[in-house]
PDB file of C-alpha atoms in Angstrom:
ATOM      1  CA  VAL A   1     -47.166 -13.736-128.206  1.00  0.00           C
ATOM      2  CA  TYR A   2     -49.920 -11.040-128.062  1.00  0.00           C
ATOM      3  CA  THR A   3     -53.055 -11.598-125.949  1.00  0.00           C
ATOM      4  CA  SER A   4     -55.559  -9.398-124.485  1.00  0.00           C
ATOM      5  CA  ARG A   5     -57.756  -8.700-121.474  1.00  0.00           C
ATOM      6  CA  ILE A   6     -60.790  -6.536-120.471  1.00  0.00           C
ATOM      7  CA  GLN A   7     -59.769  -3.370-118.646  1.00  0.00           C
ATOM      8  CA  LYS A   8     -61.726  -0.486-116.895  1.00  0.00           C
ATOM      9  CA  PRO A   9     -60.293   2.906-118.174  1.00  0.00           C
ATOM     10  CA  HIS A  10     -57.461   4.149-116.165  1.00  0.00           C
ATOM     11  CA  PHE A  11     -54.009   5.582-116.816  1.00  0.00           C
ATOM     12  CA  SER A  12     -50.996   3.253-116.522  1.00  0.00           C
ATOM     13  CA  GLY A  13     -47.450   4.170-117.483  1.00  0.00           C
ATOM     14  CA  LEU A  14     -47.584   5.881-120.766  1.00  0.00           C
ATOM     15  CA  VAL A  15     -50.812   4.188-121.936  1.00  0.00           C
ATOM     16  CA  VAL A  16     -54.489   5.096-121.300  1.00  0.00           C
ATOM     17  CA  TYR A  17     -56.351   1.832-121.580  1.00  0.00           C
ATOM     18  CA  ASP A  18     -59.910   2.018-122.846  1.00  0.00           C
ATOM     19  CA  PRO A  19     -62.639  -0.116-121.495  1.00  0.00           C
ATOM     20  CA  ASN A  20     -62.411  -2.684-124.393  1.00  0.00           C
ATOM     21  CA  LYS A  21     -59.894  -5.191-125.012  1.00  0.00           C
ATOM     22  CA  VAL A  22     -56.235  -4.114-124.504  1.00  0.00           C
ATOM     23  CA  PHE A  23     -53.651  -6.146-126.506  1.00  0.00           C
ATOM     24  CA  PHE A  24     -50.313  -6.642-124.816  1.00  0.00           C
ATOM     25  CA  ARG A  25     -47.219  -8.619-124.927  1.00  0.00           C
ATOM     26  CA  GLU A  26     -45.605 -10.262-121.830  1.00  0.00           C
ATOM     27  CA  ASP A  27     -41.926 -11.379-121.924  1.00  0.00           C
ATOM     28  CA  SER A  28     -40.351 -14.291-120.130  1.00  0.00           C
ATOM     29  CA  ALA A  29     -39.595 -12.028-117.201  1.00  0.00           C
ATOM     30  CA  GLY A  30     -43.172 -11.153-116.730  1.00  0.00           C
ATOM     31  CA  LYS A  31     -42.768  -7.552-118.044  1.00  0.00           C
ATOM     32  CA  VAL A  32     -45.846  -6.364-120.134  1.00  0.00           C
ATOM     33  CA  TYR A  33     -45.643  -4.186-123.171  1.00  0.00           C
ATOM     34  CA  VAL A  34     -48.145  -2.219-125.270  1.00  0.00           C
ATOM     35  CA  ASP A  35     -46.949  -0.798-128.494  1.00  0.00           C
ATOM     36  CA  ASP A  36     -43.444  -1.653-127.313  1.00  0.00           C
ATOM     37  CA  LYS A  37     -43.812   0.472-124.258  1.00  0.00           C
ATOM     38  CA  LEU A  38     -43.276  -1.001-120.834  1.00  0.00           C
ATOM     39  CA  VAL A  39     -46.471  -0.733-118.735  1.00  0.00           C
ATOM     40  CA  LYS A  40     -48.096  -1.918-115.722  1.00  0.00           C
ATOM     41  CA  ILE A  41     -51.244  -3.970-115.492  1.00  0.00           C
ATOM     42  CA  VAL A  42     -53.287  -2.464-112.658  1.00  0.00           C
ATOM     43  CA  ASN A  43     -56.164  -3.984-110.880  1.00  0.00           C
ATOM     44  CA  THR A  44     -58.825  -1.508-109.768  1.00  0.00           C
ATOM     45  CA  LYS A  45     -58.333  -2.338-106.161  1.00  0.00           C
ATOM     46  CA  ASP A  46     -54.684  -1.250-106.401  1.00  0.00           C
ATOM     47  CA  GLU A  47     -55.386   2.202-107.916  1.00  0.00           C
ATOM     48  CA  ALA A  48     -55.685   3.965-104.483  1.00  0.00           C
ATOM     49  CA  ASP A  49     -52.022   2.934-103.966  1.00  0.00           C
ATOM     50  CA  LEU A  50     -50.840   4.705-106.983  1.00  0.00           C
ATOM     51  CA  VAL A  51     -49.810   8.273-107.996  1.00  0.00           C
ATOM     52  CA  THR A  52     -48.859   9.776-111.332  1.00  0.00           C
ATOM     53  CA  ILE A  53     -45.767  11.971-111.392  1.00  0.00           C
ATOM     54  CA  GLY A  54     -44.850  13.405-114.815  1.00  0.00           C
ATOM     55  CA  ASN A  55     -45.941  10.624-117.247  1.00  0.00           C
ATOM     56  CA  LYS A  56     -45.174   7.659-114.946  1.00  0.00           C
ATOM     57  CA  LEU A  57     -47.281   5.949-112.438  1.00  0.00           C
ATOM     58  CA  TYR A  58     -45.668   5.022-109.141  1.00  0.00           C
ATOM     59  CA  LYS A  59     -46.657   2.556-106.340  1.00  0.00           C
ATOM     60  CA  THR A  60     -46.863   4.153-102.900  1.00  0.00           C
ATOM     61  CA  VAL A  61     -46.931   2.832 -99.237  1.00  0.00           C
ATOM     62  CA  VAL A  62     -48.090   4.262 -95.989  1.00  0.00           C
ATOM     63  CA  ILE A  63     -45.613   4.120 -93.324  1.00  0.00           C
ATOM     64  CA  GLY A  64     -46.448   5.744 -89.914  1.00  0.00           C
ATOM     65  CA  ASN A  65     -48.450   8.862 -90.786  1.00  0.00           C
ATOM     66  CA  LYS A  66     -46.651   9.473 -94.162  1.00  0.00           C
ATOM     67  CA  THR A  67     -47.178   8.177 -97.656  1.00  0.00           C
ATOM     68  CA  TRP A  68     -43.953   7.298 -99.435  1.00  0.00           C
ATOM     69  CA  LEU A  69     -43.100   6.352-103.087  1.00  0.00           C
ATOM     70  CA  ALA A  70     -42.404   2.744-103.154  1.00  0.00           C
ATOM     71  CA  GLU A  71     -40.153   3.267-106.266  1.00  0.00           C
ATOM     72  CA  ASN A  72     -37.274   5.680-106.996  1.00  0.00           C
ATOM     73  CA  LEU A  73     -38.315   8.906-108.678  1.00  0.00           C
ATOM     74  CA  ASP A  74     -37.624   8.793-112.372  1.00  0.00           C
ATOM     75  CA  LEU A  75     -38.373  12.621-113.357  1.00  0.00           C
ATOM     76  CA  PRO A  76     -35.876  14.644-115.393  1.00  0.00           C
ATOM     77  CA  THR A  77     -34.901  18.058-113.837  1.00  0.00           C
ATOM     78  CA  GLY A  78     -34.678  21.394-115.662  1.00  0.00           C
ATOM     79  CA  ASP A  79     -30.971  21.699-114.779  1.00  0.00           C
ATOM     80  CA  GLY A  80     -30.127  18.435-116.501  1.00  0.00           C
ATOM     81  CA  LEU A  81     -28.170  17.138-113.419  1.00  0.00           C
ATOM     82  CA  TYR A  82     -29.548  13.586-113.440  1.00  0.00           C
ATOM     83  CA  ARG A  83     -28.369  10.211-114.860  1.00  0.00           C
ATOM     84  CA  TYR A  84     -29.143   6.650-115.043  1.00  0.00           C
ATOM     85  CA  LEU A  85     -26.578   4.410-113.392  1.00  0.00           C
ATOM     86  CA  ASN A  86     -23.515   3.868-115.713  1.00  0.00           C
ATOM     87  CA  ASN A  87     -25.240   6.438-118.058  1.00  0.00           C
ATOM     88  CA  ASN A  88     -27.198   3.271-119.248  1.00  0.00           C
ATOM     89  CA  GLU A  89     -30.855   3.918-119.735  1.00  0.00           C
ATOM     90  CA  ALA A  90     -31.452   0.667-121.486  1.00  0.00           C
ATOM     91  CA  THR A  91     -30.232  -1.432-118.435  1.00  0.00           C
ATOM     92  CA  TYR A  92     -31.225   0.728-115.478  1.00  0.00           C
ATOM     93  CA  GLY A  93     -34.081   2.829-116.948  1.00  0.00           C
ATOM     94  CA  PRO A  94     -37.833   2.068-117.052  1.00  0.00           C
ATOM     95  CA  ASN A  95     -37.512  -0.569-119.826  1.00  0.00           C
ATOM     96  CA  GLY A  96     -34.837  -2.300-117.888  1.00  0.00           C
ATOM     97  CA  LEU A  97     -34.110  -2.603-114.222  1.00  0.00           C
ATOM     98  CA  ASN A  98     -36.307   0.481-113.609  1.00  0.00           C
ATOM     99  CA  CYS A  99     -34.007   1.921-110.947  1.00  0.00           C
ATOM    100  CA  GLY A 100     -35.085   5.447-111.499  1.00  0.00           C
ATOM    101  CA  LEU A 101     -32.804   8.507-112.043  1.00  0.00           C
ATOM    102  CA  LEU A 102     -29.714   9.482-109.953  1.00  0.00           C
ATOM    103  CA  TYR A 103     -29.727  13.032-108.858  1.00  0.00           C
ATOM    104  CA  ASN A 104     -26.876  15.210-107.545  1.00  0.00           C
ATOM    105  CA  SER A 105     -27.539  17.794-104.844  1.00  0.00           C
ATOM    106  CA  THR A 106     -28.168  20.665-107.216  1.00  0.00           C
ATOM    107  CA  ALA A 107     -30.854  18.567-108.979  1.00  0.00           C
ATOM    108  CA  VAL A 108     -32.546  17.754-105.534  1.00  0.00           C
ATOM    109  CA  THR A 109     -32.660  21.518-104.797  1.00  0.00           C
ATOM    110  CA  TRP A 110     -34.168  22.094-108.159  1.00  0.00           C
ATOM    111  CA  LEU A 111     -36.869  19.442-107.557  1.00  0.00           C
ATOM    112  CA  ASP A 112     -37.457  20.799-103.961  1.00  0.00           C
ATOM    113  CA  GLU A 113     -37.848  24.343-105.220  1.00  0.00           C
ATOM    114  CA  ASN A 114     -40.277  23.370-108.041  1.00  0.00           C
ATOM    115  CA  SER A 115     -42.275  20.700-106.112  1.00  0.00           C
ATOM    116  CA  LEU A 116     -45.608  22.728-106.147  1.00  0.00           C
ATOM    117  CA  THR A 117     -45.580  22.556-109.960  1.00  0.00           C
ATOM    118  CA  LEU A 118     -43.909  19.243-110.585  1.00  0.00           C
ATOM    119  CA  PHE A 119     -45.699  16.988-108.004  1.00  0.00           C
ATOM    120  CA  PRO A 120     -49.317  16.247-107.139  1.00  0.00           C
ATOM    121  CA  GLU A 121     -50.660  18.139-104.051  1.00  0.00           C
ATOM    122  CA  GLY A 122     -48.875  17.278-100.818  1.00  0.00           C
ATOM    123  CA  TRP A 123     -45.985  15.349-102.390  1.00  0.00           C
ATOM    124  CA  HIS A 124     -42.487  16.793-101.868  1.00  0.00           C
ATOM    125  CA  VAL A 125     -38.688  15.996-101.299  1.00  0.00           C
ATOM    126  CA  PRO A 126     -38.496  14.697 -97.819  1.00  0.00           C
ATOM    127  CA  THR A 127     -37.040  16.864 -95.064  1.00  0.00           C
ATOM    128  CA  ARG A 128     -34.408  15.348 -92.961  1.00  0.00           C
ATOM    129  CA  ALA A 129     -36.868  15.095 -90.120  1.00  0.00           C
ATOM    130  CA  GLU A 130     -39.286  12.930 -92.263  1.00  0.00           C
ATOM    131  CA  LEU A 131     -36.524  10.691 -93.628  1.00  0.00           C
ATOM    132  CA  GLU A 132     -35.132  10.270 -90.037  1.00  0.00           C
ATOM    133  CA  ALA A 133     -38.664   9.495 -88.677  1.00  0.00           C
ATOM    134  CA  LEU A 134     -38.713   6.508 -91.215  1.00  0.00           C
ATOM    135  CA  VAL A 135     -35.422   5.424 -89.944  1.00  0.00           C
ATOM    136  CA  THR A 136     -36.787   5.634 -86.257  1.00  0.00           C
ATOM    137  CA  LEU A 137     -39.702   3.489 -87.155  1.00  0.00           C
ATOM    138  CA  ALA A 138     -37.444   0.922 -88.656  1.00  0.00           C
ATOM    139  CA  GLY A 139     -35.296   0.794 -85.529  1.00  0.00           C
ATOM    140  CA  GLY A 140     -32.904   3.659 -85.752  1.00  0.00           C
ATOM    141  CA  TYR A 141     -29.526   4.292 -87.142  1.00  0.00           C
ATOM    142  CA  ASN A 142     -26.711   1.652 -86.768  1.00  0.00           C
ATOM    143  CA  THR A 143     -29.194  -0.729 -85.284  1.00  0.00           C
ATOM    144  CA  ALA A 144     -29.093  -4.406 -86.442  1.00  0.00           C
ATOM    145  CA  GLY A 145     -32.121  -5.231 -88.644  1.00  0.00           C
ATOM    146  CA  SER A 146     -33.313  -1.743 -89.241  1.00  0.00           C
ATOM    147  CA  GLY A 147     -32.188  -1.727 -92.922  1.00  0.00           C
ATOM    148  CA  THR A 148     -33.619  -5.214 -93.399  1.00  0.00           C
ATOM    149  CA  LYS A 149     -37.199  -3.712 -92.859  1.00  0.00           C
ATOM    150  CA  LEU A 150     -36.662  -1.395 -95.818  1.00  0.00           C
ATOM    151  CA  LYS A 151     -34.824  -3.571 -98.355  1.00  0.00           C
ATOM    152  CA  THR A 152     -36.438  -5.794-100.978  1.00  0.00           C
ATOM    153  CA  THR A 153     -36.267  -9.589-100.419  1.00  0.00           C
ATOM    154  CA  ASN A 154     -34.843 -10.745-103.769  1.00  0.00           C
ATOM    155  CA  GLU A 155     -32.089  -8.285-104.889  1.00  0.00           C
ATOM    156  CA  TRP A 156     -29.684  -7.914-101.806  1.00  0.00           C
ATOM    157  CA  ILE A 157     -27.317 -11.005-101.866  1.00  0.00           C
ATOM    158  CA  THR A 158     -25.403 -10.965 -98.499  1.00  0.00           C
ATOM    159  CA  ASN A 159     -27.906  -9.339 -96.344  1.00  0.00           C
ATOM    160  CA  PRO A 160     -31.428  -9.490 -98.054  1.00  0.00           C
ATOM    161  CA  GLY A 161     -34.286  -7.596 -96.640  1.00  0.00           C
ATOM    162  CA  ASN A 162     -37.727  -8.674 -95.609  1.00  0.00           C
ATOM    163  CA  ASP A 163     -39.461  -5.541 -96.970  1.00  0.00           C
ATOM    164  CA  GLU A 164     -41.644  -5.333 -93.743  1.00  0.00           C
ATOM    165  CA  PHE A 165     -42.743  -1.895 -94.457  1.00  0.00           C
ATOM    166  CA  GLY A 166     -43.220  -2.204 -98.222  1.00  0.00           C
ATOM    167  CA  PHE A 167     -40.673   0.621 -98.908  1.00  0.00           C
ATOM    168  CA  HIS A 168     -38.973  -1.701-101.543  1.00  0.00           C
ATOM    169  CA  ALA A 169     -35.400  -0.285-101.217  1.00  0.00           C
ATOM    170  CA  ARG A 170     -33.401  -1.702-103.953  1.00  0.00           C
ATOM    171  CA  PRO A 171     -29.639  -1.869-104.321  1.00  0.00           C
ATOM    172  CA  CYS A 172     -29.452   0.391-107.266  1.00  0.00           C
ATOM    173  CA  GLY A 173     -25.975   1.804-106.745  1.00  0.00           C
ATOM    174  CA  TRP A 174     -24.701   5.447-107.090  1.00  0.00           C
ATOM    175  CA  MET A 175     -22.159   7.415-109.068  1.00  0.00           C
ATOM    176  CA  THR A 176     -19.601  10.019-107.863  1.00  0.00           C
ATOM    177  CA  SER A 177     -19.729  12.073-111.051  1.00  0.00           C
ATOM    178  CA  ALA A 178     -21.749  12.305-114.250  1.00  0.00           C
ATOM    179  CA  THR A 179     -19.525   9.804-116.009  1.00  0.00           C
ATOM    180  CA  THR A 180     -17.857   7.572-113.479  1.00  0.00           C
ATOM    181  CA  VAL A 181     -19.477   4.612-111.644  1.00  0.00           C
ATOM    182  CA  TYR A 182     -18.348   4.280-108.015  1.00  0.00           C
ATOM    183  CA  LYS A 183     -20.493   1.419-106.829  1.00  0.00           C
ATOM    184  CA  GLY A 184     -22.897  -0.566-108.951  1.00  0.00           C
ATOM    185  CA  PHE A 185     -26.047  -2.285-108.801  1.00  0.00           C
ATOM    186  CA  GLY A 186     -26.373  -4.929-105.979  1.00  0.00           C
ATOM    187  CA  GLU A 187     -24.118  -3.259-103.521  1.00  0.00           C
ATOM    188  CA  PHE A 188     -25.980  -0.349-101.917  1.00  0.00           C
ATOM    189  CA  VAL A 189     -28.187   2.675-102.146  1.00  0.00           C
ATOM    190  CA  VAL A 190     -28.437   6.267-100.775  1.00  0.00           C
ATOM    191  CA  TYR A 191     -31.713   8.207-100.620  1.00  0.00           C
ATOM    192  CA  TRP A 192     -31.658  12.031-100.357  1.00  0.00           C
ATOM    193  CA  ASP A 193     -33.442  14.444 -98.296  1.00  0.00           C
ATOM    194  CA  SER A 194     -33.899  18.203 -98.669  1.00  0.00           C
ATOM    195  CA  SER A 195     -31.169  19.201 -95.993  1.00  0.00           C
ATOM    196  CA  VAL A 196     -27.645  20.359 -96.693  1.00  0.00           C
ATOM    197  CA  ASP A 197     -24.891  21.362 -94.213  1.00  0.00           C
ATOM    198  CA  SER A 198     -22.610  24.478 -93.924  1.00  0.00           C
ATOM    199  CA  GLU A 199     -20.346  23.023 -96.832  1.00  0.00           C
ATOM    200  CA  SER A 200     -23.388  22.517 -98.991  1.00  0.00           C
ATOM    201  CA  LYS A 201     -23.170  18.686 -98.693  1.00  0.00           C
ATOM    202  CA  ARG A 202     -26.480  16.879 -99.161  1.00  0.00           C
ATOM    203  CA  HIS A 203     -27.928  14.633 -96.313  1.00  0.00           C
ATOM    204  CA  GLY A 204     -28.916  10.968 -97.128  1.00  0.00           C
ATOM    205  CA  ILE A 205     -29.451   7.549 -95.563  1.00  0.00           C
ATOM    206  CA  GLN A 206     -27.457   4.584 -96.887  1.00  0.00           C
ATOM    207  CA  LEU A 207     -28.344   0.800 -97.090  1.00  0.00           C
ATOM    208  CA  SER A 208     -25.592  -1.494 -97.824  1.00  0.00           C
ATOM    209  CA  ASP A 209     -25.485  -5.196 -99.021  1.00  0.00           C
ATOM    210  CA  SER A 210     -22.609  -5.756 -96.382  1.00  0.00           C
ATOM    211  CA  HIS A 211     -24.795  -5.024 -93.325  1.00  0.00           C
ATOM    212  CA  THR A 212     -28.332  -4.968 -91.926  1.00  0.00           C
ATOM    213  CA  THR A 213     -28.242  -1.475 -90.539  1.00  0.00           C
ATOM    214  CA  ILE A 214     -29.204   2.005 -91.819  1.00  0.00           C
ATOM    215  CA  THR A 215     -26.418   4.581 -91.846  1.00  0.00           C
ATOM    216  CA  ASN A 216     -26.361   8.210 -92.851  1.00  0.00           C
ATOM    217  CA  GLY A 217     -24.026  11.035 -93.921  1.00  0.00           C
ATOM    218  CA  PHE A 218     -23.453  14.102 -95.910  1.00  0.00           C
ATOM    219  CA  TYR A 219     -22.289  13.705 -99.485  1.00  0.00           C
ATOM    220  CA  GLY A 220     -20.593  16.175-101.883  1.00  0.00           C
ATOM    221  CA  SER A 221     -22.012  17.620-104.994  1.00  0.00           C
ATOM    222  CA  ASN A 222     -20.305  15.068-107.259  1.00  0.00           C
ATOM    223  CA  VAL A 223     -22.455  12.255-105.804  1.00  0.00           C
ATOM    224  CA  TYR A 224     -25.565  11.213-107.729  1.00  0.00           C
ATOM    225  CA  SER A 225     -28.020   8.977-105.919  1.00  0.00           C
ATOM    226  CA  TYR A 226     -31.750   8.383-105.632  1.00  0.00           C
ATOM    227  CA  LEU A 227     -34.908  10.117-104.331  1.00  0.00           C
ATOM    228  CA  ARG A 228     -38.140   9.080-102.786  1.00  0.00           C
ATOM    229  CA  LEU A 229     -41.023  11.593-102.535  1.00  0.00           C
ATOM    230  CA  VAL A 230     -43.326  11.697 -99.557  1.00  0.00           C
ATOM    231  CA  LYS A 231     -46.787  12.977 -98.818  1.00  0.00           C
TER     232      LYS A 231
END
């Protein structure tokens, strides 16, 4: 069923709405489509909390003195070292669960090195210090309930979150190679930062469905996981 509403001009997803009526289709899950492209209906009051990166509009959230993406980055890299979970864009891409792209360590480096041309002014791959400052605000590593503050409320089964900060961490899984799934959607998530150790392993923080804490570690180049930019 198609309907319409009056919109002020603004950019949303892949569609520029004009100030006249916009015809759209809303499915049973509440997802909105214009010309069969998934879009977001944005109220004027929400526009200050949005940023466009590539051709996609992202929600943002202020936590402490930093502004973070409240969604996983979904931007292809020039080196091609990115994947959707299970290599399944239909299920995990923007027209499905919208998990964002998984990046391996080399891809994160590529994004970091090209941040000035890829991202709006001030936005970048978080440093380890910036990511760990977020962890500290939540309560610290291995502290009961710290992960709960970052997790979404409706996707983690055993230990759901309260999303206190609006970070909206989702259990989107990860992969250990370009073709093999190691852990799937619903189990856990790792977020990268810009730091690597002496063995070129990438640092990241981990949230798991099996506990309420935040943990961290260094992961090899075969691991593909997610990225949140910061400003």
